mmCIF file of C-alpha atoms in Angstrom:
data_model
loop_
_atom_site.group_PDB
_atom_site.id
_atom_site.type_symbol
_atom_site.label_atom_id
_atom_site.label_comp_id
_atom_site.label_asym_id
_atom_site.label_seq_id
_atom_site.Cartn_x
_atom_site.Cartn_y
_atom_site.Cartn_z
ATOM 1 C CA UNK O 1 -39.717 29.057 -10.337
ATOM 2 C CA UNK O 2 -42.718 28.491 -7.939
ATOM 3 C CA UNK O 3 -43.303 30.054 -5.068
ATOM 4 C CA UNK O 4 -41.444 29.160 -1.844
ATOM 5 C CA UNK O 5 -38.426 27.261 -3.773
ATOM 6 C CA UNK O 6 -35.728 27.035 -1.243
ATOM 7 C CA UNK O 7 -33.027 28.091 -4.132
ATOM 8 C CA UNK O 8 -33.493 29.343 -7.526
ATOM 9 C CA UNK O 9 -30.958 27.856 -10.371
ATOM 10 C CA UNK O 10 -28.669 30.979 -11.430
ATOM 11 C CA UNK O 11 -27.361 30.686 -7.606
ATOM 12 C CA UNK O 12 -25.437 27.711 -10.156
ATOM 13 C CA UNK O 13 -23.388 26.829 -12.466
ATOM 14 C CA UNK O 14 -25.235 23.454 -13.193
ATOM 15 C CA UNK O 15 -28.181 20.905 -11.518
ATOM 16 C CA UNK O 16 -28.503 17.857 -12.165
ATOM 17 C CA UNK O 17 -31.043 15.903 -10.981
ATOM 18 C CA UNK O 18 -30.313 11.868 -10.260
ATOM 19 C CA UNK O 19 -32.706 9.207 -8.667
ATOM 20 C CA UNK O 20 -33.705 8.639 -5.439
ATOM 21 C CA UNK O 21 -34.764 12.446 -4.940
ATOM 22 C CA UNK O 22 -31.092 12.889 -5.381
ATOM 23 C CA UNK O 23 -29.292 16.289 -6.702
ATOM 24 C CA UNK O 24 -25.515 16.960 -7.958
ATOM 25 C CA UNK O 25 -24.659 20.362 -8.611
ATOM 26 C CA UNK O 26 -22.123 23.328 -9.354
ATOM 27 C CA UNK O 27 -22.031 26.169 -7.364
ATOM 28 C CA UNK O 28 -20.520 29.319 -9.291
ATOM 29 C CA UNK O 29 -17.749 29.240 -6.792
ATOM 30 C CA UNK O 30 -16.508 26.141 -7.941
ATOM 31 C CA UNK O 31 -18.186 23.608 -5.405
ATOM 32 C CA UNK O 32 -19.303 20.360 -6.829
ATOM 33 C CA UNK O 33 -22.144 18.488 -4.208
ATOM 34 C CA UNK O 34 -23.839 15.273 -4.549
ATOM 35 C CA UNK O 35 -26.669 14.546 -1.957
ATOM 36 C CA UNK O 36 -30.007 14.401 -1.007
ATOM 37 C CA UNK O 37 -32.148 17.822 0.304
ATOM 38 C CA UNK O 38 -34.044 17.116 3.748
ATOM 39 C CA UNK O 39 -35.122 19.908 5.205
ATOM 40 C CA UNK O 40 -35.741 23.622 4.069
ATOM 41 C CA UNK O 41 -35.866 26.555 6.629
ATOM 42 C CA UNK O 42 -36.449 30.065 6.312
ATOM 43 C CA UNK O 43 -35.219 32.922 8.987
ATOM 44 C CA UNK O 44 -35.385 36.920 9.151
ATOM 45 C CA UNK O 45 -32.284 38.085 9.779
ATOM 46 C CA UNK O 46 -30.924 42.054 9.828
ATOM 47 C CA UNK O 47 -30.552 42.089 6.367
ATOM 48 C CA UNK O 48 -34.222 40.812 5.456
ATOM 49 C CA UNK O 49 -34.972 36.609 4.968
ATOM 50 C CA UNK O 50 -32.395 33.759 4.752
ATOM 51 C CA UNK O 51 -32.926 30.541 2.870
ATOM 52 C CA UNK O 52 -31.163 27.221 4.416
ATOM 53 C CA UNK O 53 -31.158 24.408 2.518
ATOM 54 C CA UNK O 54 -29.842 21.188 4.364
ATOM 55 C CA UNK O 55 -28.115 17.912 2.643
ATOM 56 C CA UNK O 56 -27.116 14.795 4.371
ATOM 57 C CA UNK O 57 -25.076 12.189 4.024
ATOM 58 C CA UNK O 58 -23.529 13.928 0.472
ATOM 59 C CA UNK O 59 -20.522 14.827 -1.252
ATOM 60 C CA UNK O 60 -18.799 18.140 -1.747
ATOM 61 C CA UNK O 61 -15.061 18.610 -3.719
ATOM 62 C CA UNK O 62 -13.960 21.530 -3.925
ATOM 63 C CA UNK O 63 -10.147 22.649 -4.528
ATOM 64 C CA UNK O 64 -8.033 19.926 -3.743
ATOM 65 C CA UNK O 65 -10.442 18.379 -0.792
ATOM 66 C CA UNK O 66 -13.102 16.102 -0.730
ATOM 67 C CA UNK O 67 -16.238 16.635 1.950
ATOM 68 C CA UNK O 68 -18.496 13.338 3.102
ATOM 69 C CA UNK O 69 -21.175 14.381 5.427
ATOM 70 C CA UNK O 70 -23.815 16.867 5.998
ATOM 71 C CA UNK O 71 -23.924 20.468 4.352
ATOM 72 C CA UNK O 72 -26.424 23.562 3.743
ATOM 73 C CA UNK O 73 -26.858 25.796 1.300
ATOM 74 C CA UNK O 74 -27.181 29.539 2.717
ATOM 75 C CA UNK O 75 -28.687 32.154 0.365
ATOM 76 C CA UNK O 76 -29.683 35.669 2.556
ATOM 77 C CA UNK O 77 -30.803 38.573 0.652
ATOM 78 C CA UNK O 78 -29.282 41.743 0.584
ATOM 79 C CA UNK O 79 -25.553 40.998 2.317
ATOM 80 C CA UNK O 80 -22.391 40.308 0.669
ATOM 81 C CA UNK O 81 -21.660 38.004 2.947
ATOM 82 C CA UNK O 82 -18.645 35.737 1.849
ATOM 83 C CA UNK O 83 -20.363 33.154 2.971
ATOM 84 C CA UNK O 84 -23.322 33.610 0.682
ATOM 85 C CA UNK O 85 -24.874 31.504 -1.660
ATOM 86 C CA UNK O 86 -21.903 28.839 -0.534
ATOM 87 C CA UNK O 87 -22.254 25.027 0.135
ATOM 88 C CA UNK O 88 -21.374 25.194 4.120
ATOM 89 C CA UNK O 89 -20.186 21.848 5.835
ATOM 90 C CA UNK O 90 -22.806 21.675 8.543
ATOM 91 C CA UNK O 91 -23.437 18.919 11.212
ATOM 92 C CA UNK O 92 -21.537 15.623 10.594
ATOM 93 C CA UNK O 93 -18.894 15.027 8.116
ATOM 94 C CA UNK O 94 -15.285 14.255 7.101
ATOM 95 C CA UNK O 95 -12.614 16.423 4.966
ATOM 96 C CA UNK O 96 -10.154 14.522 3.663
ATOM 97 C CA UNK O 97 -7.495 17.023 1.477
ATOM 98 C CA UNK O 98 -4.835 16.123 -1.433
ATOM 99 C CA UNK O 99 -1.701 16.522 1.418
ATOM 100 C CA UNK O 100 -3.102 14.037 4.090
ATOM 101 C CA UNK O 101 -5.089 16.409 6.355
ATOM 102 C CA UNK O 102 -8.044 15.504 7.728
ATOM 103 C CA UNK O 103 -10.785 16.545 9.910
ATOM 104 C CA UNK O 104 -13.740 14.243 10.964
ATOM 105 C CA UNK O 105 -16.411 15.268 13.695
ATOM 106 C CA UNK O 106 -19.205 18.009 14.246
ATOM 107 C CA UNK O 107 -19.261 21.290 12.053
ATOM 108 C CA UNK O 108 -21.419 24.508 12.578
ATOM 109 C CA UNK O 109 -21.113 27.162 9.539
ATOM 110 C CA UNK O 110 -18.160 25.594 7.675
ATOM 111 C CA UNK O 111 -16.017 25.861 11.048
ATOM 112 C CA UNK O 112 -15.146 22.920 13.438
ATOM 113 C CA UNK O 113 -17.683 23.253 16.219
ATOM 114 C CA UNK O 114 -17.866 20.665 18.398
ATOM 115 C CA UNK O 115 -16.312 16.946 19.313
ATOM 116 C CA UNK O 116 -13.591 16.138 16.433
ATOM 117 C CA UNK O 117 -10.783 14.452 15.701
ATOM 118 C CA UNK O 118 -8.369 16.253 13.068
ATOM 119 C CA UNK O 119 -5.028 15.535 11.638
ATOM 120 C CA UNK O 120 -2.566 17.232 10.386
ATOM 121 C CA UNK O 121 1.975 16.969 9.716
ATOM 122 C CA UNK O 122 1.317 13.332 11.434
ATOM 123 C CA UNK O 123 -0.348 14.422 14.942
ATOM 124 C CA UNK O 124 -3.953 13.783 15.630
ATOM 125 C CA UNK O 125 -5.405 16.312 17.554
ATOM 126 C CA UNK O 126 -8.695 15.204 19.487
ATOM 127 C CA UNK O 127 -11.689 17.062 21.426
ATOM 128 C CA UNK O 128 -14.172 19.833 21.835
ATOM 129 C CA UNK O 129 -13.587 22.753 19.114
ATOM 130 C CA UNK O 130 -15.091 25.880 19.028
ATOM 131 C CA UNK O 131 -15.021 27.574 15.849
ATOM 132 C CA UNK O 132 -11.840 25.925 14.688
ATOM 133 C CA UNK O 133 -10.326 26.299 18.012
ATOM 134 C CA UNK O 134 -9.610 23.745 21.012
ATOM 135 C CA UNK O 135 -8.688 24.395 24.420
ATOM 136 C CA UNK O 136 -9.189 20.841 26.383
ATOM 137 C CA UNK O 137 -7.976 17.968 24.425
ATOM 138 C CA UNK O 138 -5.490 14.918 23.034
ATOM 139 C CA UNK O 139 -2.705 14.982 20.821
ATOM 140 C CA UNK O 140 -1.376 11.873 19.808
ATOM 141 C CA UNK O 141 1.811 12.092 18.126
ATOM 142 C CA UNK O 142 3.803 10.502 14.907
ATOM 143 C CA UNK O 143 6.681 8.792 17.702
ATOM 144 C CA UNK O 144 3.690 7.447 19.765
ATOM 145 C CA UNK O 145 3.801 10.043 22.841
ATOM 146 C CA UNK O 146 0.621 11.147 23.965
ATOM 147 C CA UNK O 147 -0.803 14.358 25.975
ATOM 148 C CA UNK O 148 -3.943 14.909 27.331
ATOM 149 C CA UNK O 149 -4.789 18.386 28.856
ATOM 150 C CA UNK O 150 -4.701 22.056 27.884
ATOM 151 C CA UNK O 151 -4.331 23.280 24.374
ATOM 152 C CA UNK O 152 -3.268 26.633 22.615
ATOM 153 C CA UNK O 153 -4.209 26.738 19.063
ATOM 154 C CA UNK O 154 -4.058 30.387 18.794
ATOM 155 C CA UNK O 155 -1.608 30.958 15.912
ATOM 156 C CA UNK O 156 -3.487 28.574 12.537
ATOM 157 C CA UNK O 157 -2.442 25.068 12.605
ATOM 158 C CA UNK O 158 0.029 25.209 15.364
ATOM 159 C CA UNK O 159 -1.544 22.894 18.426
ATOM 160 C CA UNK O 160 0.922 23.153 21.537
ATOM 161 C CA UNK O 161 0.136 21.514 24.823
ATOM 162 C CA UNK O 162 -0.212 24.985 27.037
ATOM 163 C CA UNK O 163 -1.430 25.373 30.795
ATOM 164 C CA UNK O 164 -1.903 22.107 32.329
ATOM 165 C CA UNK O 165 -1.613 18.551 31.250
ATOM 166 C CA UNK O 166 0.225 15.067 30.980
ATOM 167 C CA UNK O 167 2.372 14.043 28.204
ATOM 168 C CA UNK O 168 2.646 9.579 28.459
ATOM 169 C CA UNK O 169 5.974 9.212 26.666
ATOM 170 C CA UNK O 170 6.656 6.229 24.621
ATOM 171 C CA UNK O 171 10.424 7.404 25.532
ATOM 172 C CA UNK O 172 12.038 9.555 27.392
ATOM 173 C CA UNK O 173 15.731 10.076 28.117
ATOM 174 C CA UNK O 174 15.996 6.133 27.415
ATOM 175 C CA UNK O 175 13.100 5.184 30.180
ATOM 176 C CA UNK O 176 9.846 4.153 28.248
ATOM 177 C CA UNK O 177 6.736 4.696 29.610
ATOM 178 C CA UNK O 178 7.330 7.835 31.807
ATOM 179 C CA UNK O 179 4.980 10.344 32.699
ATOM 180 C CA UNK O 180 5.022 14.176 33.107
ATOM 181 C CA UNK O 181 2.362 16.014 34.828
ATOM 182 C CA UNK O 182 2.397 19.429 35.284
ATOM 183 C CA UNK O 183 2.869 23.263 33.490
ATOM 184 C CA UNK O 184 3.480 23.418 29.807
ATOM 185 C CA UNK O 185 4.016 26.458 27.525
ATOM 186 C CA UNK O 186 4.153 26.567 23.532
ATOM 187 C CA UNK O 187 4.638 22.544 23.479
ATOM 188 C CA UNK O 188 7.206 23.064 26.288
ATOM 189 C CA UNK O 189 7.809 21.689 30.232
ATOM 190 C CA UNK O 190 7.591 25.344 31.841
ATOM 191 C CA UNK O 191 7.255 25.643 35.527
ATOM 192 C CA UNK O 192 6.535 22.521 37.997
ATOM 193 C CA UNK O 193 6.626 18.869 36.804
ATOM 194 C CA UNK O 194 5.553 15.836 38.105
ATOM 195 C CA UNK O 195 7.913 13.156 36.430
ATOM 196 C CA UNK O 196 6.797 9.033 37.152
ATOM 197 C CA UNK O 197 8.899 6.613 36.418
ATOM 198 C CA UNK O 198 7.787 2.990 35.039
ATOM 199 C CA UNK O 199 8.441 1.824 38.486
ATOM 200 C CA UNK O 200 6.332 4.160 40.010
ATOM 201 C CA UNK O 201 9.047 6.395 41.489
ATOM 202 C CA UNK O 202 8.201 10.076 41.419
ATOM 203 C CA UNK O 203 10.251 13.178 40.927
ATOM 204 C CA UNK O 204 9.378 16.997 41.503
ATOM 205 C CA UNK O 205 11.005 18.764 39.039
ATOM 206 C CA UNK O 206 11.440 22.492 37.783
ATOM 207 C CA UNK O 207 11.648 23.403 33.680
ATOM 208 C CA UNK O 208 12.632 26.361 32.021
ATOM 209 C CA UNK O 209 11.485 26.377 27.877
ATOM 210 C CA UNK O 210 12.156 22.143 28.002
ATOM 211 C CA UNK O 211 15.397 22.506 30.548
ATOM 212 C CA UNK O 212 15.681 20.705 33.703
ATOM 213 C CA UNK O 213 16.774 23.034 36.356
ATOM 214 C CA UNK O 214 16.016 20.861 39.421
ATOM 215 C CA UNK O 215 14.854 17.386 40.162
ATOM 216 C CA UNK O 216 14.201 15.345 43.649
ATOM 217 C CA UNK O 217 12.413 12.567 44.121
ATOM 218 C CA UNK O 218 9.154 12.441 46.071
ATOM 219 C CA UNK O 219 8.058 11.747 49.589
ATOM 220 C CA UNK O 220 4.020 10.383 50.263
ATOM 221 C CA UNK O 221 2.930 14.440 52.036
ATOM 222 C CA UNK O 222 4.793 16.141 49.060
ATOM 223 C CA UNK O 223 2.870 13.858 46.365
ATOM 224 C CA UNK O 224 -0.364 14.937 48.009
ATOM 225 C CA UNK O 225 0.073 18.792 48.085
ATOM 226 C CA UNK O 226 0.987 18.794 44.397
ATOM 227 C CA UNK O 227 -1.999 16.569 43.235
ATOM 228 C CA UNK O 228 -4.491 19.214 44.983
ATOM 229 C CA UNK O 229 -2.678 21.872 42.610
ATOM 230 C CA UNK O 230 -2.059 20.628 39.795
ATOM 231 C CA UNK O 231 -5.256 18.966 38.641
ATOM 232 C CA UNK O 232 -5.546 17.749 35.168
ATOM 233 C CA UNK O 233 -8.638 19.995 33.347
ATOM 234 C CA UNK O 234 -11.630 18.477 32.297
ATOM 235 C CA UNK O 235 -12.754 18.521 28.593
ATOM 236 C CA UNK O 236 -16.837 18.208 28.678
ATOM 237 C CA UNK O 237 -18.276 18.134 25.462
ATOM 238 C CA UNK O 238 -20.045 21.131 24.910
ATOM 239 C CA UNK O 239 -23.479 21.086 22.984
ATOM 240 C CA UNK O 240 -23.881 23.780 20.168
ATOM 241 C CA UNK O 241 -26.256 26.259 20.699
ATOM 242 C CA UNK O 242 -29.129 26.261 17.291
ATOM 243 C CA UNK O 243 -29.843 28.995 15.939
ATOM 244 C CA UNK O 244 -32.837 31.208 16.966
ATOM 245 C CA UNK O 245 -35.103 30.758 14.349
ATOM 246 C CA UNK O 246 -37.888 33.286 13.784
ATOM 247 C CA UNK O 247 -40.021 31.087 11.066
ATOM 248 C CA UNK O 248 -39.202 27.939 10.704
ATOM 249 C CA UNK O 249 -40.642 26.076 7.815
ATOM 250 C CA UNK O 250 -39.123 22.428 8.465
ATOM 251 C CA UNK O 251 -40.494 20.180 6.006
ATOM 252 C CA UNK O 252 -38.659 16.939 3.404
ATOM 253 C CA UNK O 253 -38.349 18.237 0.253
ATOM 254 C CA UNK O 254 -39.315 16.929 -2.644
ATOM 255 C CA UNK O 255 -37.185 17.870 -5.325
ATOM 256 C CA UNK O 256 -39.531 17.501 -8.249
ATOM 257 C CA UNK O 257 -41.835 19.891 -6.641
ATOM 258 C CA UNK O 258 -39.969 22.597 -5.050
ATOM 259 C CA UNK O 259 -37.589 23.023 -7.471
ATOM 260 C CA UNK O 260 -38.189 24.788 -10.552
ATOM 261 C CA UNK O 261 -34.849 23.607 -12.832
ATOM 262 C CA UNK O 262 -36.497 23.171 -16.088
ATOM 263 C CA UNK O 263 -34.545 20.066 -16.600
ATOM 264 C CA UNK O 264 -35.197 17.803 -19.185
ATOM 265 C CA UNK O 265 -36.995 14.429 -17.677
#
């Protein structure tokens, strides 16, 4: 192995190297990659150096999903970090698994972080994620309604519209088209709602857990009280912060030189 490799070979189960600087290989957790290495940094972290090496544009299958995008290979010495010596999904990329899930948008660390789009039982939930979570977003739904607005995704997979937002109904209690603006809670109408009709007509109405307790229609003054309190939120896409590199030894790799595999030609 010469000196400054980025990875050494035990770290897998196989390498295989293929033209166009190309590499495909097995990691001993299973992870099969194909792709092409373009950069190779090198940090100090608490536990002494880490080694990232960066892919684009490749793919990784592993389990029963298939990655297409950008990755890095993370090897830090002295941690037993689960996370070490494991093919991370890291900038741009797609997951695609066996029961129709998908995700496709920005990743940080193997975690959604950043603008995505992911799907999931037949809703497609769309926006700015933070470490797997979103707050701000759109969910589209399998019957066609749509809500924009806030978002609790606090228990797994479960995305609820919760806080403040509009669902656009495709129908609704026989009218199509109608709109409800207002306070939501665990995918429910919970407080005040601002109902419009197709024909414009508005109605303030009060929920309790999806039951309508009281509904009046609308006069010009009471339409512009409730507009100055119950703004919809913003959702700004939100940069991700790199990480603080100490060294930083950004250069393309060539993988005939910096890697020692002892490969047959």
């Amino acid at each position: 192995m010469g000196q400054g490799a980025p990875y050494k070979a035990e770290y897998f189960k196989s390498v295989e190297k293929l033209p166009n600087n190309q590499i495909k290989f097995t990691t001993n957790r299973d992870q099969i990659f194909t792709g092409q290495a373009f950069i190779w940094k090198r940090y100090q972290s608490e536990y002494g150096y880490m080694q990232i090496v960066s892919f684009s544009n490749g793919e990784l299958i592993y389990d029963n999903e298939t990655y297409i995008g950008d990755v890095m290979f993370k090897h830090e010495s002295n941690t037993k970090d689960y996370y070490n010596n494991l093919i991370l999904k890291h900038g741009k990329g797609k997951i695609i698994q066996s029961d129709g899930y998908t995700y496709e948008g920005d990743w940080e660390g193997n975690k959604f972080t950043g603008y995505g789009r992911k799907k999931i039982n037949g809703n497609i939930y769309e926006g700015n994620f933070n470490g797997n979570r979103i707050k701000d977003g759109k969910i589209t739904f399998p019957n066609g309604n749509i809500y924009n607005g806030n978002i609790d995704n606090s228990r797994g997979n479960s995305f609820n519209p919760n806080g403040i937002g509009t669902m656009h109904y495709k129908e609704y209690n026989k009218f199509d088209g109608v709109e409800c603006h207002g306070m939501w809670k665990d995918g429910k109408k919970h407080g005040r709602i601002i109902a419009t009709m197709k024909d414009g007509t508005k109605y303030l109405q009060s929920w309790v857990d999806d039951m309508l307790m009281m509904s009046i229609i609308m006069d010009d003054e009471e339409l512009k009280e409730t507009d100055e309190t119950n703004k919809e939120p913003s959702a700004p896409i939100k940069e991700v912060e790199p990480i603080k590199e100490e060294e930083n030894q950004t250069q393309p790799i060539n993988l005939t030189q910096s890697i020692d595999l002892n490969l047959p030609d």
